[in-house]
Structures are given as C-alpha cells and as structure tokens.
Amino acid sequence: MASTQAFPHAALAGKRILLGVSAGIAAYKSAQIIRLIKQAGGEVRVVLTDGAQAFITPLTLQALSGEAVRTSLLDPQAEAGMGHIELARWADALLIAPATADLIARLVHGLADDLLTTLSLACEAPRLIAPAMNQAMWRHPASQRNAAQLDHDGWQVIGPAAGEQACGDVGPGRMSEPEEIVDALARHLTPAAHTPDAQRPHVVITAGPTREALDPVRYLTNQSSGKMGYALAAAAVEAGCRVTLISGPVTLATPAGVERIDVESARQMHDEALRLAPSAALFIGCAAVADYRAEHPAEHKIKKTQGVDTLTLTLVKNPDIIADVAALDAPTRPFVVGFAAETQDVAHYAGEKLSRKRLDMVVANDVSHAGLGFGSDDNAALLIWRAGADVDQQSAAPQPKTALARLIVGKALSLIDSTAETM
C-alpha cells in the first residue's frame, strides 16, 4: 500500500510547532508526529495535560523532541511563571493531537484552567486539532456542535477517521494517522499562491450523500462519508486552484482554503452545480447523489396504520447532475470528471458511462472489495479518459484517499493543459 506521507513537507523546515497532547489512548501516536516533524526540519515543543501523562510519559516525548516537555501552568522556571505566553509567542503553529471530547468542549467555551487551554487562547499562530474519541461520543450532537464551532473559530479540524477503535467499537472518532496529520500541517503552512483568484483555475467538486425527505423526520440516503470528495478539494487547493465544494450532509471539517456550500437534497446540489459550473475550468462529480426522491413528501410524520403491514412510496427520478453539467455548451462547459461505483465489469461499465454522459474522464471504483470505498480511508480506482477519438486508462492501486485524490486532480489538470495546447 502506498505511504500516506504524500504531501511535500518542505513547508515544515525551520518551523516551530507547538504540539499539545491530551488524555486519549491515541496519545502514543504523538511520538510519531514528533518524528515526522523533526525529519522535515521542524522544531517541536510539547505540552502534556495531566491526563495525557497516564498514556505517555514526558520523558519519551522529551527524548524525541529534544526539548523539555511542559505540563504545568504555574511553572516558576518557565519565563518567570509566564510559560503560556512564551510558548504562544514561540509557535509558528499550534497542533493538538489527540484532542479529547472534554478538551474540545473546554476550548469551545474559552476555558483556561491548564497550560494547554491557556496557551490556546494566547496563541495567534495557525491552530490545528485532531479529535480522538469513541464513535458514540463523536456522533453526539454536543460533539458535532463543538467541532463546528472550532471550525468557525478558525481551527483546522483534522479528521477524525473511521474504523476499529481501542474500545472495540467501529465507526468515526479514531484519530487520523500521524502521516495525515503532518500532511495537513504542512499544507496549512504552505505559502498561498500569489496568483490572483481570477487567474487561478476554478475547480467545483460535489461530495458526500444527499438526503431525500419522506416526511419531516425521515429521508432516503446512502453510506457516502464524503472523504473522497473532501480529499479532492484539498488536493485541488494544493495544486494552486480556487476550489468550491458543494457538500451533502457529512461530519467532515472543511479543508483549508476551500469555499464550502452545504446542501441536503439532489435538487439543491443540482441547482448549485449548474450555477457554478459555467465559471469552472474543472468540475468533479464525486457526490453519491440519490437517484430517486419521494414524489410527494408527507407534510407530517408518517404514522403506522393499524392492521396495515406495508407502506407504498412513489419515487421519481432526480436530475442527473453530472450529465447536465457535461451537456453545457462551450465556452461555459468545464472539463467534467465523473465517478462510477461498480461491483463487476468495472472497465466496461465505466467506459459506457464516459460515453453515455459525454464525460471527459471517469474514476471507477470497485466497491465490492472490503476496506475500500464508502466510509474507508483507502480507495483504488481505474481512471478512464478521452484521448482524442480514442479512450485511454490508468489503474491506481489501493492507497489512502488523500494520495488518490492528488493523482486524480493531477491527471485532470494535465488533460486540461494538453487540450488547451492542441486548440
């Protein structure tokens, strides 16, 4: 499997990173985060909460970082007792990994009852945070509100990932892997492109599922996590593009530098896609859009009827977003990339979709393989594109979605460039 350490870490050379570690089992991964930052030429100072010391020792992190580890707010040896101010001023970036539900809640409410929360208030450098908690805790409405508030307050929220957890549960809440966290840190510290927005390629991406209401409390949807679309958005920003992400309902943080538009239904996503596509150089339809919706959603909650064991729903087709974008006339038509989730004859069905919907490129996934596709952090793909009058293709082995996203965006942009050169 390809390494997740795909983003160039040159941006970390000479940077001073303040790493906060709170009381979660994922604290052991903080050692690898330090190693990766040091390997990239960065400096690391570490702050441990009291609870974190039950999971990993200050001595371990001091040996790896080469710096004394701070644990106390009231330390008379730290800049005459003002250690939180000294650390906050020192840092080029603050990274907290792992961040527990408790720590996140305290940050949201501006509490400053230990060294880590205090310096978080005092630090004016970029702030990144990697949540880590049980899947039920992460899904709780309070945790979701808190994560959204962190994003609103300017924190970049990294992850969390989904999968098997230390408690035995399976689901979202596991801390992202150290390589992904350091990727995000490097990306955040990469100088922004100096090209004015008007001269940068505009990329529009759809991501996540849609929800089609049956009544005020029920809806039709699917298992899309949105991870692939969000990875594509981050990759397009890395490539120097201006990115607009049209997102269905997901629990993911907006990638740095991305404009995000939230929608619920397929028709809402269709309206936004058709509004934005004419201004785009590249349109990537990665969302798992519901094919059908209820013809007449009920005004009130549908009740069970005594003695009736069945319920009949009349469904009607939703608009075909990717086909409608591809049908736009030049010069407003962008380069159009679609996705095809298949379980058999992947190349055949993806090629047929390329032709039938008049797409420029298709990314085909075999979703029958366990551990790939919906909800997972990894994916494999077959890229098929038009090459003049012919069709060409490229296989991508199983790899992290972040790495696959870079491959897809890079291929699409290179095809756009080659097309422009022949015109």
XYZ file of C-alpha atoms in Angstrom:
423
model
C 0.000 0.000 0.000
C 1.253 3.478 -0.803
C 2.509 5.659 2.020
C 0.156 8.317 3.361
C 3.132 10.684 3.635
C 2.493 12.083 0.189
C 2.375 15.841 0.695
C 5.822 17.516 0.465
C 6.845 18.520 3.988
C 9.360 21.212 2.933
C 6.992 23.789 4.392
C 7.879 22.496 7.879
C 11.621 23.181 7.552
C 12.610 25.717 10.195
C 9.038 25.976 11.531
C 8.340 25.914 15.274
C 5.480 23.583 16.080
C 3.810 23.502 19.470
C 2.247 20.063 19.996
C -0.490 19.669 22.595
C -1.338 16.146 23.789
C -4.497 15.405 25.777
C -5.699 12.320 27.624
C -6.604 9.745 24.973
C -5.239 6.340 24.069
C -4.128 7.856 20.749
C -1.511 9.849 22.697
C 1.018 7.168 21.784
C 0.782 8.386 18.154
C 2.086 11.798 19.187
C 5.572 10.275 19.266
C 5.375 9.566 15.531
C 4.044 13.070 14.863
C 7.141 14.493 16.536
C 9.434 12.224 14.500
C 7.824 13.288 11.209
C 8.056 16.993 12.017
C 11.684 16.636 13.082
C 12.503 14.647 9.934
C 11.065 17.541 7.897
C 13.395 20.001 9.635
C 10.909 21.478 12.070
C 11.259 22.205 15.789
C 8.775 20.733 18.268
C 7.873 21.675 21.807
C 5.326 19.549 23.632
C 2.640 20.364 26.190
C 1.010 17.469 28.034
C -2.215 17.678 30.018
C -2.300 15.946 33.396
C -4.402 13.116 31.971
C -2.134 12.633 28.966
C 0.712 11.649 31.286
C -1.215 8.479 32.124
C -0.872 7.401 28.469
C 2.606 8.605 27.511
C 5.472 9.965 29.611
C 7.078 13.384 29.328
C 10.481 11.683 29.178
C 9.551 9.828 25.960
C 8.434 12.976 24.180
C 11.378 14.977 25.522
C 13.800 12.405 24.080
C 12.112 12.609 20.668
C 11.675 16.380 20.521
C 14.957 17.350 22.172
C 13.067 19.928 24.219
C 11.741 19.990 27.775
C 8.096 18.930 27.928
C 5.753 21.374 29.669
C 2.965 20.115 31.903
C 2.216 22.880 34.392
C 0.521 26.240 34.008
C 2.140 27.663 37.129
C 5.775 26.791 36.461
C 8.122 29.310 38.150
C 11.006 28.129 35.938
C 9.178 28.944 32.678
C 9.810 32.586 31.774
C 9.170 33.821 35.325
C 5.899 31.887 35.501
C 4.508 33.156 32.179
C 5.183 29.951 30.232
C 1.902 30.022 28.349
C 2.677 33.432 26.856
C 6.245 32.453 26.000
C 5.092 29.255 24.279
C 2.269 31.018 22.434
C 4.679 33.613 21.042
C 7.276 30.978 20.117
C 4.976 28.859 17.942
C 4.552 29.128 14.172
C 1.645 26.704 14.560
C -0.259 25.009 17.377
C -1.265 21.386 16.806
C -3.318 19.421 19.335
C -3.286 15.665 18.735
C -5.073 13.842 20.171
C -7.882 16.148 21.291
C -10.447 14.542 23.575
C -14.130 15.446 23.713
C -13.506 17.157 27.060
C -10.627 19.261 25.764
C -12.596 20.289 22.667
C -15.548 21.351 24.828
C -13.250 23.443 27.049
C -11.638 25.110 24.025
C -15.044 25.969 22.564
C -16.075 27.693 25.792
C -12.778 29.526 26.206
C -11.781 27.859 29.467
C -8.194 28.332 30.581
C -7.709 26.013 33.541
C -4.461 24.317 32.474
C -1.408 25.115 30.376
C -2.754 23.748 27.076
C -6.111 25.553 27.133
C -4.473 28.768 28.353
C -1.873 28.921 25.610
C -4.592 28.003 23.079
C -6.278 31.294 23.959
C -3.000 33.198 23.870
C -1.678 31.711 20.612
C -2.248 33.800 17.474
C -0.498 31.331 15.148
C -2.436 28.873 12.940
C -4.230 26.273 15.077
C -4.945 22.686 14.084
C -6.672 19.960 16.076
C -7.118 16.193 15.617
C -10.123 14.840 17.565
C -9.973 11.336 19.058
C -12.828 9.707 20.930
C -15.337 6.858 20.996
C -17.642 6.759 17.953
C -20.761 7.418 20.045
C -19.094 10.407 21.690
C -18.084 11.820 18.301
C -21.591 11.355 16.895
C -23.204 13.036 19.908
C -24.847 16.343 18.946
C -22.756 18.207 21.529
C -19.502 16.962 19.974
C -20.733 17.832 16.494
C -21.701 21.349 17.636
C -18.317 21.779 19.297
C -16.381 20.615 16.221
C -18.383 23.004 14.040
C -17.686 25.847 16.480
C -13.947 25.104 16.407
C -14.057 25.344 12.612
C -15.943 28.636 12.900
C -13.365 29.916 15.411
C -10.537 29.333 12.953
C -9.228 25.917 13.995
C -8.486 23.441 11.225
C -10.110 20.195 12.322
C -8.228 17.138 11.036
C -10.379 14.009 10.822
C -11.351 12.046 12.734
C -11.003 8.784 10.826
C -13.437 5.875 10.918
C -12.576 2.299 11.802
C -11.982 -0.073 14.692
C -11.365 1.676 17.993
C -9.454 0.691 21.135
C -12.734 0.058 22.961
C -13.823 -2.446 20.307
C -16.381 -0.170 18.635
C -16.253 0.542 14.919
C -17.075 3.966 13.494
C -15.883 7.580 13.217
C -13.822 9.069 16.037
C -10.415 7.426 15.690
C -7.592 9.962 15.445
C -6.220 10.429 11.938
C -2.886 8.747 11.313
C 0.265 10.777 12.115
C 1.215 10.989 8.422
C -2.162 12.517 7.544
C -1.925 14.975 10.429
C 1.553 16.128 9.420
C 0.348 16.339 5.793
C -2.397 18.707 6.921
C 0.058 20.721 9.000
C 2.473 21.086 6.077
C -0.355 22.012 3.739
C -1.607 24.644 6.180
C 1.845 26.215 6.393
C 2.484 26.180 2.646
C 2.506 29.776 1.381
C -0.664 30.593 -0.530
C -0.382 31.048 -4.262
C 0.301 34.661 -5.216
C -1.737 34.372 -8.395
C -4.948 36.437 -8.162
C -8.102 34.315 -7.807
C -9.334 35.425 -11.223
C -6.267 33.839 -12.839
C -6.319 30.579 -10.872
C -8.254 27.603 -12.281
C -11.637 27.313 -10.596
C -12.497 23.750 -9.550
C -16.029 22.802 -8.466
C -16.466 19.494 -6.622
C -19.546 17.734 -5.303
C -19.121 15.440 -2.296
C -20.994 13.326 0.221
C -24.515 11.896 0.104
C -27.828 13.629 -0.487
C -30.929 13.300 1.694
C -34.348 12.958 0.097
C -37.155 13.710 2.551
C -40.004 11.233 3.040
C -41.585 13.257 5.840
C -40.264 15.849 8.329
C -38.193 13.230 10.230
C -37.325 10.513 7.692
C -35.303 10.520 4.486
C -33.602 8.344 1.881
C -29.805 8.491 1.809
C -26.690 6.335 1.374
C -23.429 5.463 3.137
C -21.147 8.028 1.484
C -18.815 9.641 4.043
C -17.653 12.428 1.716
C -13.982 11.612 2.390
C -13.037 11.205 -1.260
C -14.622 14.485 -2.308
C -13.034 16.361 0.577
C -9.642 14.824 -0.261
C -10.105 16.011 -3.865
C -10.874 19.523 -2.640
C -7.697 19.585 -0.523
C -5.656 18.226 -3.437
C -7.003 20.903 -5.793
C -6.010 23.631 -3.325
C -2.505 22.099 -3.146
C -2.388 22.292 -6.949
C -2.975 26.058 -6.787
C -6.659 26.054 -7.745
C -9.565 28.053 -6.396
C -11.958 25.435 -5.035
C -15.677 25.409 -4.348
C -17.020 22.300 -2.598
C -20.744 21.534 -2.834
C -21.282 19.182 0.080
C -24.087 16.938 1.184
C -24.513 16.200 4.925
C -21.187 14.909 6.315
C -19.226 15.144 9.580
C -16.004 16.392 7.985
C -14.203 19.678 8.505
C -13.788 21.982 5.523
C -10.265 21.688 4.030
C -8.151 24.812 4.398
C -8.589 27.242 1.510
C -11.858 25.703 0.275
C -15.177 27.511 -0.122
C -17.904 25.115 1.055
C -21.594 25.235 0.144
C -23.834 22.894 2.170
C -26.868 21.262 0.567
C -29.279 18.483 1.545
C -31.158 17.198 -1.490
C -30.159 16.202 -5.010
C -32.137 19.093 -6.466
C -30.324 21.586 -4.236
C -26.987 20.113 -5.303
C -28.105 20.238 -8.938
C -29.021 23.921 -8.665
C -25.658 24.847 -7.117
C -23.713 22.726 -9.619
C -25.402 24.342 -12.630
C -24.902 27.793 -11.100
C -21.171 27.298 -10.515
C -20.092 25.009 -13.370
C -20.015 27.728 -16.074
C -17.299 29.572 -14.107
C -15.195 26.433 -13.569
C -12.282 25.000 -15.534
C -12.817 21.603 -13.880
C -15.957 20.001 -12.452
C -15.645 16.782 -10.416
C -18.875 14.995 -9.560
C -17.848 12.873 -6.585
C -21.090 13.019 -4.601
C -23.205 9.908 -4.136
C -26.414 11.501 -5.351
C -29.726 9.751 -4.692
C -31.205 8.529 -7.978
C -34.777 8.897 -6.711
C -36.813 11.048 -4.338
C -40.335 10.850 -2.953
C -42.817 12.294 -5.409
C -44.791 13.929 -2.586
C -43.003 14.076 0.793
C -45.511 13.905 3.624
C -46.239 17.195 5.387
C -46.374 15.435 8.748
C -44.691 12.339 10.179
C -45.988 9.170 8.518
C -47.844 7.088 11.115
C -48.324 3.358 11.247
C -51.843 2.268 10.329
C -53.416 -0.439 12.483
C -53.788 -3.660 10.500
C -51.689 -2.443 7.542
C -48.264 -4.081 7.275
C -46.968 -2.381 4.139
C -46.188 1.149 3.025
C -46.134 2.177 -0.619
C -43.925 5.054 -1.686
C -43.958 6.631 -5.116
C -40.458 7.669 -6.157
C -39.444 9.863 -9.078
C -36.054 10.353 -10.706
C -33.746 13.087 -9.526
C -31.957 15.277 -12.079
C -28.669 13.840 -13.374
C -26.166 16.432 -12.148
C -23.046 15.209 -13.926
C -24.851 14.683 -17.248
C -26.414 18.138 -17.112
C -23.043 19.773 -16.444
C -21.477 17.780 -19.288
C -24.292 18.946 -21.600
C -23.377 22.619 -21.181
C -22.256 24.324 -24.365
C -18.800 25.774 -24.932
C -17.280 28.044 -23.798
C -19.056 27.664 -20.433
C -18.625 23.891 -20.270
C -15.830 22.798 -17.874
C -13.723 19.646 -18.103
C -16.043 17.090 -16.470
C -14.923 14.196 -14.267
C -17.448 11.679 -13.006
C -17.248 8.765 -10.568
C -18.602 5.269 -11.117
C -19.095 2.840 -8.215
C -19.268 -0.672 -9.677
C -19.244 -4.245 -8.380
C -18.380 -6.072 -11.605
C -17.030 -5.418 -15.138
C -15.646 -2.112 -13.885
C -13.886 -1.059 -17.090
C -16.892 -1.883 -19.266
C -19.486 -0.045 -17.197
C -17.217 2.943 -16.549
C -16.414 3.266 -20.248
C -20.106 3.101 -21.047
C -20.768 5.893 -18.540
C -17.992 8.012 -20.081
C -19.685 7.746 -23.491
C -23.330 7.906 -22.427
C -22.962 11.001 -20.247
C -20.402 12.695 -22.528
C -17.824 12.970 -19.730
C -14.154 13.775 -20.199
C -12.922 11.397 -17.519
C -14.369 8.734 -15.222
C -12.923 7.489 -11.952
C -14.239 3.962 -11.445
C -14.238 2.231 -8.049
C -14.849 -1.476 -7.421
C -16.905 -1.155 -4.230
C -17.161 -4.920 -3.792
C -13.712 -5.003 -2.137
C -13.773 -4.799 1.678
C -11.879 -1.883 3.194
C -12.142 0.330 0.119
C -14.645 2.976 -0.950
C -17.577 4.120 1.202
C -16.560 5.125 4.737
C -12.979 3.891 4.435
C -9.757 5.908 4.410
C -8.386 3.990 1.400
C -9.542 3.510 -2.157
C -8.445 2.092 -5.508
C -9.566 3.290 -8.912
C -9.463 2.915 -12.649
C -9.116 6.255 -14.462
C -10.597 6.331 -17.966
C -10.437 9.414 -20.180
C -10.919 10.591 -23.738
C -7.708 10.817 -25.767
C -8.856 12.445 -28.981
C -11.005 9.896 -30.784
C -9.700 7.120 -28.517
C -10.047 6.214 -24.854
C -7.102 5.699 -22.514
C -6.927 4.422 -18.962
C -4.727 4.140 -15.870
C -5.059 1.877 -12.827
C -4.456 3.207 -9.317
C -3.617 0.574 -6.688
C -5.216 0.677 -3.214
C -3.903 3.751 -1.401
C -5.061 6.466 1.004
C -7.788 8.653 -0.453
C -5.562 11.684 0.051
C -2.924 10.206 -2.275
C -5.503 9.031 -4.807
C -7.064 12.500 -4.828
C -3.753 14.059 -5.823
C -3.401 11.572 -8.667
C -6.931 12.295 -9.949
C -6.610 16.080 -9.750
C -3.155 15.979 -11.328
C -4.371 13.835 -14.231
C -7.421 16.036 -14.854
C -5.374 19.257 -14.831
C -2.771 17.748 -17.158
C -5.514 16.708 -19.583
C -6.956 20.226 -19.492
C -3.499 21.652 -20.261
C -2.894 19.220 -23.128
C -6.309 20.002 -24.608
C -5.579 23.749 -24.462
C -2.240 23.238 -26.243
C -3.912 21.494 -29.191
C -6.549 24.157 -29.709
